[in-house]
CSV table of C-alpha atoms in Angstrom, one decimal:
chain,number,residue,atom,x,y,z
A,29,MET,CA,0.3,-0.3,-0.1
A,30,THR,CA,1.0,3.7,-0.7
A,31,LEU,CA,1.8,6.1,2.2
A,32,ASN,CA,-1.3,7.9,1.3
A,33,GLN,CA,-3.0,5.2,1.2
A,34,VAL,CA,-2.3,4.2,5.0
A,35,LEU,CA,-2.7,7.6,5.8
A,36,SER,CA,-6.7,7.6,4.6
A,37,GLU,CA,-7.1,4.5,6.4
A,38,LEU,CA,-5.7,5.5,10.2
A,39,GLN,CA,-8.1,9.3,9.7
A,40,ALA,CA,-10.7,7.3,8.3
A,41,ALA,CA,-10.7,5.1,12.2
A,42,GLN,CA,-10.0,8.5,13.1
A,43,ALA,CA,-12.7,9.6,12.3
A,44,GLU,CA,-14.9,7.2,13.2
A,45,SER,CA,-14.0,6.3,16.5
A,46,GLY,CA,-15.2,9.9,17.3
A,47,ARG,CA,-11.3,11.3,17.7
A,48,PRO,CA,-10.0,14.7,16.7
A,49,GLU,CA,-8.3,14.9,13.7
A,50,GLY,CA,-4.4,15.2,14.7
A,51,SER,CA,-4.6,13.0,17.6
A,52,VAL,CA,-3.6,9.9,15.6
A,53,ARG,CA,0.0,9.7,14.8
A,54,LEU,CA,1.9,7.7,12.3
A,55,VAL,CA,4.7,6.1,13.8
A,56,VAL,CA,7.1,4.2,10.5
A,57,VAL,CA,8.2,1.1,11.2
A,58,SER,CA,11.1,1.4,8.9
A,59,LYS,CA,13.2,-1.8,10.4
A,60,GLY,CA,14.8,-3.7,8.0
A,61,GLN,CA,14.1,-1.8,5.1
A,62,SER,CA,16.4,0.4,3.3
A,63,LEU,CA,17.3,3.7,3.2
A,64,ASP,CA,16.1,3.7,-1.0
A,65,ALA,CA,12.8,2.6,0.0
A,66,ILE,CA,12.7,4.5,3.2
A,67,GLU,CA,13.1,8.2,0.7
A,68,THR,CA,11.0,6.7,-2.2
A,69,GLN,CA,8.1,4.9,-0.3
A,70,ILE,CA,8.2,7.1,2.9
A,71,LEU,CA,10.1,10.7,2.6
A,72,ALA,CA,9.4,11.8,-1.0
A,73,GLY,CA,5.4,11.4,-0.1
A,74,SER,CA,6.4,12.8,3.3
A,75,SER,CA,4.3,16.5,2.6
A,76,THR,CA,1.4,14.2,3.2
A,77,LEU,CA,2.6,14.0,6.7
A,78,ALA,CA,2.6,16.1,10.1
A,79,ALA,CA,6.4,17.3,10.9
A,80,PRO,CA,8.5,15.3,12.2
A,81,VAL,CA,8.8,11.9,10.5
A,82,MET,CA,8.5,9.2,12.5
A,83,LEU,CA,10.8,6.2,12.0
A,84,ALA,CA,11.1,3.0,14.2
A,85,GLU,CA,14.1,1.4,14.7
A,86,ASN,CA,14.5,-2.2,16.6
A,87,ARG,CA,18.3,-3.1,16.3
A,88,GLY,CA,20.8,-0.3,18.2
A,89,GLN,CA,23.6,-1.0,15.6
A,90,GLU,CA,21.1,-0.8,12.4
A,91,LEU,CA,19.7,2.7,13.9
A,92,ARG,CA,23.3,3.9,14.4
A,93,ASP,CA,24.7,3.0,10.8
A,94,LYS,CA,21.1,4.3,9.1
A,95,VAL,CA,21.3,7.4,11.3
A,96,LYS,CA,24.7,8.4,10.1
A,97,GLU,CA,24.1,7.6,6.4
A,98,ALA,CA,21.0,9.3,6.2
A,99,ARG,CA,23.0,12.2,7.5
A,100,GLU,CA,26.2,12.0,4.7
A,101,ARG,CA,23.0,12.0,2.7
A,102,GLY,CA,21.2,15.1,3.6
A,103,TRP,CA,18.0,14.0,4.5
A,104,GLN,CA,17.2,16.5,7.5
A,105,GLU,CA,17.5,19.1,3.7
A,106,ARG,CA,16.0,17.5,2.1
A,107,PHE,CA,12.4,16.2,3.3
A,108,LEU,CA,10.8,17.0,6.4
A,109,PRO,CA,12.9,16.2,9.7
A,110,THR,CA,12.8,13.0,11.3
A,111,GLU,CA,13.1,11.8,14.4
A,112,TRP,CA,14.1,8.3,15.5
A,113,HIS,CA,12.5,5.7,17.6
A,114,PHE,CA,13.2,2.8,19.0
A,115,ILE,CA,10.9,-0.5,19.2
A,116,GLY,CA,13.2,-3.3,20.1
A,117,PRO,CA,14.0,-5.1,23.5
A,118,LEU,CA,16.5,-3.0,25.3
A,119,GLN,CA,19.7,-4.9,25.9
A,120,ARG,CA,23.0,-3.2,27.9
A,121,ASN,CA,25.2,-3.1,25.6
A,122,LYS,CA,23.4,-2.1,23.2
A,123,ILE,CA,21.6,1.1,25.3
A,124,LYS,CA,25.2,3.3,23.6
A,125,TYR,CA,23.9,3.1,19.8
A,126,LEU,CA,20.5,5.1,20.8
A,127,GLU,CA,22.1,8.3,21.7
A,128,PRO,CA,19.6,9.7,18.0
A,129,VAL,CA,16.6,8.4,19.4
A,130,SER,CA,13.8,11.2,20.5
A,131,LEU,CA,11.4,8.2,21.8
A,132,ILE,CA,11.8,4.8,23.5
A,133,HIS,CA,9.0,2.5,23.0
A,134,THR,CA,10.4,-0.2,25.2
A,135,LEU,CA,11.0,0.2,28.9
A,136,GLU,CA,10.2,-2.6,31.3
A,137,ALA,CA,12.7,-3.0,33.5
A,138,ALA,CA,14.2,-0.9,37.0
A,139,TRP,CA,17.7,-1.2,35.3
A,140,GLN,CA,17.4,0.4,31.9
A,141,VAL,CA,15.7,3.2,33.5
A,142,GLN,CA,19.2,3.1,35.3
A,143,ALA,CA,21.5,2.5,32.2
A,144,ILE,CA,19.8,4.6,30.2
A,145,ALA,CA,20.0,7.7,32.4
A,146,GLN,CA,23.2,7.2,32.8
A,147,ALA,CA,24.0,6.9,29.0
A,148,ALA,CA,22.6,10.1,29.1
A,149,GLU,CA,24.4,11.9,31.4
A,150,GLY,CA,26.6,11.5,28.4
A,151,TRP,CA,25.1,11.8,25.6
A,152,GLY,CA,24.2,15.1,27.1
A,153,HIS,CA,19.9,14.6,26.9
A,154,ALA,CA,17.6,12.1,27.8
A,155,PRO,CA,15.2,10.3,25.0
A,156,ALA,CA,11.5,10.4,26.3
A,157,VAL,CA,10.4,6.7,27.2
A,158,LEU,CA,7.4,4.4,27.2
A,159,ILE,CA,6.7,1.7,29.2
A,160,GLN,CA,5.7,-1.2,27.6
A,161,LEU,CA,2.9,-3.3,29.2
A,162,HIS,CA,3.2,-7.4,28.8
A,163,ASN,CA,0.3,-8.6,27.2
A,164,GLY,CA,-0.5,-11.9,28.8
A,165,GLU,CA,1.8,-13.5,26.6
A,166,ALA,CA,4.3,-15.1,27.2
A,167,GLN,CA,6.8,-14.5,25.0
A,168,LYS,CA,6.4,-11.4,25.5
A,169,HIS,CA,8.5,-8.2,27.1
A,170,GLY,CA,6.7,-6.3,29.2
A,171,VAL,CA,6.3,-4.7,32.8
A,172,ALA,CA,2.6,-6.5,34.4
A,173,PRO,CA,0.1,-3.3,34.4
A,174,GLU,CA,-0.5,-3.9,37.9
A,175,ASP,CA,3.4,-2.7,38.0
A,176,ALA,CA,3.6,0.3,35.5
A,177,ALA,CA,3.2,2.7,38.4
A,178,ALA,CA,6.2,1.5,40.2
A,179,LEU,CA,8.0,1.3,36.9
A,180,TYR,CA,7.2,5.3,36.0
A,181,HIS,CA,7.4,6.7,39.6
A,182,GLU,CA,11.3,5.6,39.2
A,183,ALA,CA,11.7,6.6,35.5
A,184,VAL,CA,10.5,10.3,36.8
A,185,GLN,CA,12.9,10.1,40.2
A,186,SER,CA,15.8,8.8,37.6
A,187,GLY,CA,15.0,12.2,35.5
A,188,LEU,CA,13.0,10.9,32.3
A,189,GLU,CA,10.4,12.0,30.6
A,190,VAL,CA,7.8,9.1,31.2
A,191,ARG,CA,5.4,9.8,27.8
A,192,GLY,CA,3.3,7.2,28.0
A,193,LEU,CA,2.4,3.4,27.2
A,194,MET,CA,3.2,1.0,24.5
A,195,VAL,CA,1.6,-1.8,24.0
A,196,MET,CA,1.4,-5.6,21.4
A,197,ALA,CA,-1.7,-6.9,20.8
A,198,PRO,CA,-2.2,-11.2,20.7
A,199,TYR,CA,-2.0,-11.6,17.3
A,200,GLY,CA,-4.7,-12.5,15.3
A,201,ASP,CA,-7.3,-12.3,18.2
A,202,PRO,CA,-9.0,-8.7,17.9
A,203,GLU,CA,-11.2,-9.6,20.4
A,204,ALA,CA,-8.3,-10.5,22.8
A,205,ALA,CA,-6.5,-7.8,21.3
A,206,ARG,CA,-9.8,-4.9,21.4
A,207,GLN,CA,-9.1,-6.8,25.9
A,208,VAL,CA,-5.3,-5.6,25.8
A,209,PHE,CA,-5.6,-2.0,24.5
A,210,GLY,CA,-8.5,-1.0,26.5
A,211,GLN,CA,-6.6,-2.7,29.8
A,212,ALA,CA,-3.7,0.0,28.4
A,213,ALA,CA,-5.7,3.1,28.3
A,214,ARG,CA,-7.3,2.5,31.0
A,215,CYS,CA,-3.8,2.1,32.8
A,216,ALA,CA,-2.1,4.9,30.8
A,217,ALA,CA,-5.1,6.9,32.3
A,218,ASP,CA,-4.7,6.2,35.6
A,219,LEU,CA,-0.8,7.5,35.5
A,220,ASN,CA,-1.9,10.1,34.0
A,221,LEU,CA,0.0,9.4,30.7
A,222,SER,CA,-1.4,11.4,27.2
A,223,GLU,CA,1.0,8.8,24.1
A,224,LEU,CA,-0.1,5.8,23.9
A,225,SER,CA,1.6,2.8,21.0
A,226,MET,CA,-0.6,0.3,20.2
A,227,GLY,CA,-2.0,-0.9,17.2
A,228,MET,CA,0.4,-2.0,14.1
A,229,SER,CA,-0.4,-2.9,10.5
A,230,ASP,CA,-3.1,-5.9,11.6
A,231,ASP,CA,-4.8,-4.1,14.1
A,232,PHE,CA,-4.6,-0.9,14.0
A,233,ILE,CA,-8.2,0.0,14.1
A,234,PRO,CA,-9.3,-1.5,17.6
A,235,ALA,CA,-6.0,0.5,18.9
A,236,ILE,CA,-7.4,3.9,17.5
A,237,GLN,CA,-10.6,2.8,18.9
A,238,GLN,CA,-9.4,2.3,21.9
A,239,GLY,CA,-7.3,5.6,22.8
A,240,ALA,CA,-4.1,4.5,20.4
A,241,THR,CA,-2.1,7.7,19.7
A,242,LEU,CA,0.7,6.0,18.2
A,243,VAL,CA,0.5,3.7,15.4
A,244,ARG,CA,3.2,1.5,14.2
A,245,ILE,CA,3.3,0.6,10.8
A,246,GLY,CA,5.7,-1.3,8.9
A,247,ARG,CA,4.5,-4.1,6.2
A,248,ARG,CA,1.4,-2.1,4.9
A,249,LEU,CA,4.0,0.1,3.9
A,250,PHE,CA,6.6,-1.3,2.4
A,251,THR,CA,4.3,-4.4,0.4
């Protein structure tokens, strides 16, 4: 699908859910895509996107290399401003690669709070973070919803800006997805957090219906 087609679907779901215009924003999942593909399929038509264009990676080294090459190509002069997000599991020895990141979607443990805060001292700035909630599947990452408040307070006390929550829904189960998204929305409201990163290529419509503010879409944009 084209960028404009995906944006039309997103905007239609936003309107049908009674959400205000601009309340749901697209995060382009650029992991595994070449810079040529990102330029051609996203940035060349980015005038239809609100700035900045949000690009999400899940591997530290790939993020590092793409940011370097994007600078060499002069993206900031040729296209709308871009910002990089990180959506992969946080590993202690890979946090050093996250200096260019504006938003980390996957905070799930106290040690990560301390590692990010320590790295940020050397960088001179700290990325904002989202707390990832566990969705009930044993193999998935995330903190249990009942433990989110403690992690939130620890992150704030360490000087990190916690903007909201992130969750991944169980794949292929629309009703379970709706329940997971609803639980995340209630948890965010309890913590007075406004950002909700939830919904991907196959389930972004129920995510928007449940209050998503950021939807992470990759496959629909690059196939």
